[in-house]
Short mmCIF file of C-alpha atoms in Angstrom, two decimals:
data_model
loop_
_atom_site.label_atom_id
_atom_site.label_comp_id
_atom_site.label_asym_id
_atom_site.label_seq_id
_atom_site.Cartn_x
_atom_site.Cartn_y
_atom_site.Cartn_z
CA MET A 1 -14.58 -14.16 -5.21
CA ALA A 2 -13.34 -15.76 -8.43
CA PRO A 3 -9.88 -15.00 -9.87
CA PRO A 4 -9.88 -12.32 -12.59
CA SER A 5 -10.38 -12.99 -16.26
CA ARG A 6 -8.52 -9.75 -17.07
CA THR A 7 -5.08 -8.50 -16.17
CA PHE A 8 -4.33 -5.44 -14.09
CA LEU A 9 -1.28 -4.07 -15.91
CA ALA A 10 -0.03 -6.55 -18.53
CA SER A 11 -3.16 -6.05 -20.63
CA ALA A 12 -1.59 -2.85 -22.00
CA ALA A 13 0.80 -4.97 -24.05
CA HIS A 14 -1.40 -8.04 -24.38
CA PRO A 15 -0.68 -8.50 -28.13
CA THR A 16 3.03 -8.72 -27.33
CA VAL A 17 2.35 -11.35 -24.72
CA GLN A 18 0.11 -13.31 -27.06
CA ARG A 19 2.68 -13.28 -29.84
CA ARG A 20 5.24 -14.83 -27.52
CA LEU A 21 2.78 -17.36 -26.16
CA SER A 22 1.82 -18.41 -29.67
CA ARG A 23 5.29 -19.97 -30.00
CA VAL A 24 4.72 -22.28 -27.03
CA PRO A 25 3.34 -25.77 -27.71
CA ALA A 26 -0.37 -26.14 -27.01
CA GLY A 27 -1.25 -27.86 -23.76
CA THR A 28 -2.62 -27.45 -20.27
CA PRO A 29 -0.80 -25.02 -17.93
CA THR A 30 0.11 -26.33 -14.50
CA THR A 31 -2.05 -25.40 -11.51
CA PRO A 32 -0.36 -22.57 -9.60
CA SER A 33 0.50 -22.99 -5.94
CA ALA A 34 -0.86 -20.73 -3.21
CA SER A 35 2.28 -21.29 -1.16
CA ARG A 36 4.41 -19.82 -3.98
CA VAL A 37 2.30 -16.64 -3.95
CA ARG A 38 2.68 -16.31 -0.19
CA GLU A 39 6.45 -16.86 -0.46
CA ILE A 40 6.79 -14.03 -2.98
CA ASN A 41 4.72 -11.80 -0.70
CA ALA A 42 6.87 -12.67 2.33
CA GLU A 43 10.10 -12.11 0.40
CA THR A 44 8.87 -8.69 -0.73
CA LEU A 45 7.95 -7.74 2.83
CA ALA A 46 11.43 -8.75 3.98
CA LEU A 47 12.97 -6.54 1.28
CA ILE A 48 10.76 -3.61 2.32
CA GLN A 49 11.83 -4.04 5.91
CA SER A 50 15.54 -4.46 5.25
CA ARG A 51 15.69 -1.51 2.84
CA LYS A 52 13.60 0.67 5.16
CA LEU A 53 11.12 1.76 2.49
CA ASN A 54 8.77 4.47 3.63
CA PRO A 55 5.09 3.47 3.79
CA VAL A 56 3.99 4.89 0.42
CA ARG A 57 6.87 3.31 -1.50
CA ALA A 58 6.33 0.04 0.30
CA ALA A 59 2.68 -0.01 -0.81
CA ARG A 60 3.72 0.69 -4.40
CA ALA A 61 6.29 -2.13 -4.32
CA LEU A 62 3.71 -4.58 -3.01
CA ALA A 63 1.17 -3.54 -5.62
CA LEU A 64 3.58 -3.87 -8.55
CA ILE A 65 4.97 -7.23 -7.46
CA LEU A 66 1.70 -8.87 -6.46
CA VAL A 67 -0.04 -7.57 -9.59
CA THR A 68 2.75 -9.21 -11.58
CA VAL A 69 2.02 -12.55 -9.93
CA SER A 70 -1.73 -12.24 -10.45
CA ASP A 71 -1.33 -11.15 -14.07
CA ALA A 72 1.04 -14.05 -14.75
CA HIS A 73 -1.52 -16.50 -13.37
CA THR A 74 -4.31 -14.97 -15.43
CA ILE A 75 -2.36 -14.87 -18.69
CA VAL A 76 -0.99 -18.39 -18.41
CA ALA A 77 -4.37 -19.84 -17.39
CA ALA A 78 -5.97 -18.39 -20.52
CA SER A 79 -3.12 -19.30 -22.84
CA GLY A 80 -3.90 -22.93 -23.61
CA ARG A 81 -0.13 -23.48 -23.62
CA ALA A 82 2.04 -26.02 -21.86
CA LEU A 83 3.61 -23.73 -19.30
CA ASN A 84 4.56 -24.08 -15.66
CA THR A 85 2.52 -21.28 -14.11
CA ASP A 86 4.57 -21.03 -10.92
CA ALA A 87 7.80 -20.69 -12.88
CA VAL A 88 6.38 -17.89 -15.02
CA ALA A 89 5.09 -16.04 -11.95
CA GLU A 90 8.34 -16.52 -10.02
CA VAL A 91 10.54 -15.20 -12.82
CA ALA A 92 8.26 -12.28 -13.68
CA ALA A 93 7.94 -11.21 -10.04
CA GLN A 94 11.68 -11.44 -9.54
CA ARG A 95 12.26 -9.12 -12.50
CA VAL A 96 10.05 -6.51 -10.85
CA GLN A 97 11.72 -7.07 -7.47
CA ARG A 98 15.13 -6.45 -9.06
CA TYR A 99 13.84 -3.18 -10.51
CA LEU A 100 12.50 -2.02 -7.15
CA PHE A 101 15.40 -3.34 -5.04
CA PRO A 102 18.49 -3.09 -7.28
CA GLN A 103 20.84 -3.40 -4.30
CA ASP A 104 19.50 -6.90 -3.73
CA SER A 105 19.83 -8.17 -7.30
CA VAL A 106 22.52 -10.76 -6.53
CA ALA A 107 20.60 -12.19 -3.57
CA LEU A 108 17.38 -12.21 -5.58
CA ASP A 109 19.08 -14.07 -8.43
CA GLN A 110 20.38 -16.69 -6.02
CA ALA A 111 16.99 -17.11 -4.36
CA LEU A 112 15.26 -17.49 -7.73
CA LYS A 113 17.77 -20.12 -8.79
CA VAL A 114 16.99 -22.16 -5.67
CA ARG A 115 13.22 -21.90 -6.19
CA LEU A 116 13.38 -22.74 -9.90
CA ALA A 117 15.38 -25.87 -9.11
CA SER A 118 12.14 -27.46 -7.88
CA LEU A 119 10.02 -26.21 -10.80
CA PRO A 120 10.11 -27.79 -14.27
CA HIS A 121 10.73 -24.92 -16.67
CA GLY A 122 12.52 -23.94 -19.83
CA ALA A 123 13.00 -21.18 -22.34
CA ASP A 124 9.25 -20.78 -22.86
CA GLU A 125 8.59 -20.00 -19.20
CA LEU A 126 11.49 -17.55 -19.09
CA ALA A 127 10.34 -15.78 -22.24
CA ALA A 128 6.69 -15.58 -21.14
CA ALA A 129 7.76 -14.20 -17.76
CA GLY A 130 9.95 -11.64 -19.50
CA VAL A 131 7.19 -10.11 -21.61
CA ILE A 132 4.78 -10.04 -18.67
CA ALA A 133 7.38 -8.31 -16.48
CA ASP A 134 8.15 -5.87 -19.28
CA CYS A 135 4.51 -4.74 -19.26
CA VAL A 136 4.59 -4.10 -15.52
CA LEU A 137 7.94 -2.33 -15.70
CA LEU A 138 6.72 -0.10 -18.52
CA PHE A 139 3.93 1.06 -16.23
CA ALA A 140 6.27 1.45 -13.25
CA ARG A 141 8.77 3.58 -15.14
CA ASN A 142 6.02 5.99 -16.14
CA ASP A 143 3.84 6.20 -13.01
CA HIS A 144 5.46 9.46 -11.77
CA ALA A 145 6.73 7.95 -8.52
CA ASP A 146 10.10 9.57 -9.18
CA ARG A 147 8.98 12.91 -10.56
CA PRO A 148 11.11 15.82 -9.29
CA VAL A 149 9.82 17.52 -6.17
CA THR A 150 8.56 21.06 -6.67
CA PRO A 151 9.65 23.23 -3.71
CA ARG A 152 6.75 24.80 -1.87
CA ALA A 153 6.77 27.72 0.51
CA PRO A 154 5.85 26.63 4.06
CA ALA A 155 2.32 27.46 5.13
CA THR A 156 2.03 30.14 7.80
CA ALA A 157 -1.73 30.49 8.38
CA ALA A 158 -3.33 29.21 11.57
CA GLY A 159 -3.98 25.50 11.51
CA LYS A 160 -1.56 24.79 8.68
CA TRP A 161 1.13 22.15 8.91
CA GLN A 162 4.73 23.07 9.42
CA ALA A 163 7.61 20.60 9.47
CA LEU A 164 9.14 20.17 12.91
CA ALA A 165 12.76 21.08 13.48
CA GLY A 166 15.01 18.84 11.40
CA GLN A 167 12.16 17.43 9.30
CA LYS A 168 11.77 17.55 5.53
CA ALA A 169 8.42 16.91 3.89
CA MET A 170 8.21 13.27 2.80
CA GLU A 171 7.06 12.37 -0.73
CA GLN A 172 5.04 15.56 -1.17
CA ASN A 173 4.38 14.73 -4.85
CA TRP A 174 3.01 11.23 -4.12
CA GLY A 175 -0.56 12.37 -4.68
CA TRP A 176 0.21 12.51 -8.40
CA VAL A 177 1.50 8.96 -8.76
CA THR A 178 -0.59 6.98 -11.26
CA PRO A 179 -2.94 4.58 -9.47
CA VAL A 180 -3.30 0.95 -10.55
CA GLY A 181 -6.51 -0.17 -12.22
CA THR A 182 -8.08 3.28 -12.44
CA SER A 183 -7.22 6.78 -13.57
CA ALA A 184 -6.15 9.65 -11.38
CA ALA A 185 -9.32 11.49 -12.43
CA THR A 186 -11.64 8.72 -11.18
CA LEU A 187 -9.72 7.83 -8.01
CA PRO A 188 -12.04 8.56 -5.04
CA GLN A 189 -10.94 11.57 -3.01
CA VAL A 190 -11.21 12.44 0.66
CA THR A 191 -13.98 14.68 1.96
CA PRO A 192 -12.48 18.17 2.60
CA PRO A 193 -11.69 18.90 6.25
CA PRO A 194 -13.58 21.48 8.28
CA ALA A 195 -11.92 24.85 8.63
CA TRP A 196 -9.47 25.12 11.52
CA ASN A 197 -11.82 27.44 13.46
CA ASP A 198 -14.96 25.49 12.60
CA PRO A 199 -16.70 24.21 15.77
CA ALA A 200 -16.29 20.61 14.56
CA PHE A 201 -12.52 21.00 14.37
CA ALA A 202 -12.36 22.96 17.62
CA ASP A 203 -14.23 20.12 19.33
CA SER A 204 -11.87 17.56 17.79
CA ARG A 205 -8.85 19.45 19.16
CA ALA A 206 -10.41 19.73 22.60
CA ASP A 207 -11.21 16.00 22.63
CA PHE A 208 -7.64 15.23 21.56
CA ALA A 209 -6.11 17.33 24.34
CA ALA A 210 -8.38 15.74 26.94
CA LEU A 211 -7.56 12.23 25.68
CA GLN A 212 -3.84 12.85 25.99
CA THR A 213 -4.22 13.42 29.75
CA ARG A 214 -5.75 9.97 30.35
CA LEU A 215 -3.91 7.55 28.09
CA THR A 216 -3.78 3.97 29.33
CA ASP A 217 -1.08 1.37 28.88
CA ALA A 218 -3.38 -0.31 26.35
CA ASP A 219 -3.60 2.94 24.38
CA ARG A 220 0.18 3.25 24.27
CA ALA A 221 0.57 -0.39 23.28
CA LEU A 222 -1.94 0.08 20.45
CA ALA A 223 -0.02 3.12 19.18
CA VAL A 224 3.28 1.24 19.20
CA TYR A 225 1.80 -1.86 17.55
CA TRP A 226 0.46 0.12 14.58
CA ALA A 227 3.41 2.55 14.35
CA ALA A 228 4.81 0.61 11.36
CA GLY A 229 7.30 3.15 10.06
CA ALA A 230 10.37 2.69 7.87
CA GLY A 231 12.28 -0.43 8.92
CA THR A 232 9.10 -2.43 9.40
CA VAL A 233 6.78 -4.05 6.86
CA THR A 234 4.81 -0.74 7.07
CA PRO A 235 0.99 -0.44 7.29
CA ALA A 236 0.30 -1.91 3.85
CA GLY A 237 2.62 -4.78 4.70
CA MET A 238 0.74 -5.50 7.92
CA TRP A 239 -2.42 -5.89 5.88
CA LEU A 240 -0.68 -8.07 3.29
CA GLU A 241 0.51 -10.32 6.12
CA GLN A 242 -3.12 -10.56 7.21
CA ALA A 243 -4.26 -11.29 3.66
CA ALA A 244 -1.72 -14.10 3.33
CA ALA A 245 -2.72 -15.58 6.67
CA LEU A 246 -6.42 -15.52 5.77
CA SER A 247 -5.73 -17.10 2.39
CA ARG A 248 -4.03 -20.00 4.16
CA GLN A 249 -6.65 -20.22 6.90
CA HIS A 250 -9.52 -20.35 4.40
CA GLY A 251 -7.78 -22.69 1.97
CA LEU A 252 -7.62 -20.42 -1.07
CA ASN A 253 -5.98 -21.95 -4.12
CA GLY A 254 -3.14 -20.34 -6.06
CA PRO A 255 -5.13 -18.04 -8.38
CA GLU A 256 -7.49 -17.04 -5.56
CA THR A 257 -4.56 -16.21 -3.27
CA ALA A 258 -2.81 -14.19 -5.96
CA HIS A 259 -6.04 -12.32 -6.68
CA ALA A 260 -6.76 -11.54 -3.01
CA LEU A 261 -3.26 -10.29 -2.33
CA ALA A 262 -3.08 -8.25 -5.54
CA LEU A 263 -6.38 -6.50 -4.90
CA THR A 264 -5.40 -5.74 -1.31
CA ALA A 265 -2.10 -4.29 -2.47
CA ILE A 266 -3.74 -2.25 -5.23
CA ALA A 267 -6.29 -0.81 -2.81
CA THR A 268 -3.66 0.20 -0.25
CA HIS A 269 -1.42 1.74 -2.91
CA ASN A 270 -4.28 3.70 -4.45
CA ALA A 271 -5.51 4.80 -1.01
CA PHE A 272 -2.08 6.21 -0.20
CA ILE A 273 -2.10 8.17 -3.45
CA ALA A 274 -5.48 9.74 -2.66
CA CYS A 275 -4.40 10.35 0.92
CA TRP A 276 -1.18 12.12 -0.07
CA ARG A 277 -2.97 14.30 -2.59
CA ALA A 278 -5.23 15.52 0.20
CA LYS A 279 -2.43 15.90 2.74
CA PHE A 280 -0.54 18.38 0.59
CA GLN A 281 -3.68 20.05 -0.70
CA TYR A 282 -5.12 20.88 2.72
CA VAL A 283 -1.82 20.94 4.73
CA VAL A 284 -3.62 20.53 8.05
CA ALA A 285 -1.49 21.00 11.17
CA ARG A 286 -0.38 18.03 13.21
CA PRO A 287 -1.34 17.88 16.89
CA GLN A 288 2.26 18.61 17.85
CA ASN A 289 2.10 21.86 15.86
CA TRP A 290 -0.77 22.90 18.12
CA MET A 291 -0.05 21.25 21.48
CA SER A 292 3.53 22.53 21.62
CA GLY A 293 2.96 25.66 19.54
CA PRO A 294 2.38 29.29 20.50
CA GLU A 295 -0.89 28.45 22.25
CA GLY A 296 1.00 26.16 24.66
CA ILE A 297 -1.89 23.78 25.19
CA GLN A 298 0.02 21.30 27.37
CA ALA A 299 3.48 22.25 28.56
CA GLY A 300 6.04 19.50 28.07
CA TRP A 301 3.67 17.30 26.10
CA LYS A 302 5.14 14.83 23.60
CA PRO A 303 3.36 12.25 21.43
CA VAL A 304 3.71 8.56 22.21
CA ILE A 305 5.17 7.96 18.74
CA VAL A 306 7.25 10.27 16.56
CA THR A 307 5.31 12.81 14.52
CA PRO A 308 5.84 12.02 10.81
CA PRO A 309 7.12 14.65 8.34
CA PHE A 310 3.92 15.36 6.42
CA PRO A 311 0.53 16.98 7.07
CA SER A 312 -2.15 15.45 9.24
CA TYR A 313 -5.38 15.17 7.22
CA PRO A 314 -6.35 12.46 6.44
CA SER A 315 -4.63 9.64 8.31
CA GLY A 316 -2.57 7.40 6.04
CA HIS A 317 -2.95 4.43 8.39
CA ALA A 318 -6.72 4.89 8.38
CA SER A 319 -6.81 5.28 4.61
CA VAL A 320 -4.93 2.08 3.81
CA SER A 321 -6.61 0.17 6.62
CA GLY A 322 -10.08 1.17 5.46
CA ALA A 323 -9.15 0.07 1.95
CA ALA A 324 -7.57 -3.25 2.93
CA ALA A 325 -10.33 -4.18 5.36
CA ARG A 326 -13.00 -3.57 2.72
CA VAL A 327 -11.20 -5.69 0.09
CA LEU A 328 -10.49 -8.55 2.47
CA SER A 329 -14.06 -8.48 3.76
CA ALA A 330 -15.22 -9.14 0.20
CA PHE A 331 -13.00 -12.23 0.04
CA PHE A 332 -13.64 -13.38 3.61
CA PRO A 333 -17.10 -12.15 4.67
CA ALA A 334 -17.03 -14.22 7.85
CA GLU A 335 -14.04 -12.13 8.96
CA ALA A 336 -15.61 -8.76 8.11
CA ALA A 337 -16.33 -7.69 11.69
CA LYS A 338 -12.75 -8.45 12.82
CA LEU A 339 -11.27 -6.73 9.79
CA THR A 340 -13.40 -3.62 10.27
CA GLN A 341 -12.41 -3.47 13.94
CA ALA A 342 -8.74 -3.78 13.01
CA ALA A 343 -9.07 -0.85 10.61
CA GLN A 344 -10.74 1.22 13.32
CA ASP A 345 -7.98 0.25 15.75
CA ALA A 346 -5.36 1.38 13.24
CA ALA A 347 -7.08 4.76 12.90
CA TYR A 348 -7.51 5.19 16.67
CA SER A 349 -3.90 4.17 17.31
CA ARG A 350 -2.73 7.35 15.60
CA VAL A 351 -4.93 9.50 17.85
CA VAL A 352 -3.76 7.93 21.11
CA GLY A 353 -0.28 7.94 19.63
CA GLY A 354 -0.53 11.73 19.57
CA ILE A 355 -0.04 12.35 15.86
CA HIS A 356 -3.57 12.61 14.42
CA TRP A 357 -6.90 14.24 15.14
CA ALA A 358 -9.93 11.94 15.28
CA ILE A 359 -11.29 13.60 12.13
CA ASP A 360 -8.17 12.46 10.27
CA GLY A 361 -8.99 8.84 11.03
CA ALA A 362 -12.68 9.11 10.22
CA ALA A 363 -11.95 10.72 6.86
CA GLY A 364 -9.24 8.18 6.05
CA LEU A 365 -11.42 5.17 6.84
CA ASP A 366 -14.22 6.55 4.69
CA MET A 367 -11.99 7.40 1.73
CA GLY A 368 -10.10 4.11 1.95
CA ALA A 369 -13.33 2.14 1.82
CA ARG A 370 -14.44 4.09 -1.25
CA VAL A 371 -11.11 3.44 -2.95
CA ALA A 372 -11.54 -0.27 -2.24
CA ASP A 373 -15.08 -0.20 -3.63
CA ALA A 374 -13.75 1.34 -6.83
CA VAL A 375 -11.09 -1.37 -7.08
CA LEU A 376 -13.64 -4.11 -6.45
CA ALA A 377 -16.08 -2.60 -8.93
CA GLY A 378 -13.49 -3.21 -11.63
CA GLU A 379 -13.90 -6.92 -11.08
#
């Protein structure tokens, strides 16, 4: 898949960018390095892990930063100006990192200084990076990620989610964050779940309870491997690690690597938005609400991994995995079977882990793939 000829976010202020670029001497931009893109990705994943970002905020951070890199490559390549592309991308990405991780500003400044020492650059690169970053930051400051939470009365009907003791609903407004590259109105949505007493859901609950009595060591290991909560690179980060590895394995150049990683990050971020909208629309009970609830399905039962503080349907892991696998399969068709299996493993891991119904995973995989198709259609 060829690198984009359009930008994802900086196009909103493209005239501003062009005015600044018009002051740069005409010439041929340098060829960007794939290794620089992967370094920015790895640094962002380390920040996510050290600052213990929750999965939805981690996906947003990855999308904003990797879109910045891709947009910088695209704008500089089309500029016809004598600019060092890597320097522009490095500085622009660091500006966005500082916005997202303000506690790490000093360390980020020091790291940028070290990296720029090996890159020829000057005032033109710094200025171009500044206007590109400004476009991304304008979007970020207005994407509703920090809108005040509206208190909601807990659901009491049968089959509705209730926070466990000591839990507080996580990011319940995330479904209204502005997606990247599409509008909220056109973002694909999950298929509604069956009613709690529908035979399909009753069968899913029965299958879940039966499965929990025969878990294998492999099942438990799969659940732990994909757990990916705060303090890890999170699910989106696991897929961005895979994207970076595949870009190296298949010899993608700088623009191709930036494009692949940006689209993967966009798809996972958008999939989380659609997933969270559905979670707090349908507020479906978690297995622990049922297994340990009034019906007392299995006395003393506990899930393999900790039940998260938000509703069950659909599975977030399945949603982002379905999205990432579909995007990466478009870039690396020879890997499609492995990527699809990994997405299915991620979905299944949450069932054997004891925190999702099988229908949650099936719906998430389907919706995630449709989100990815919408992202790819924009190419």
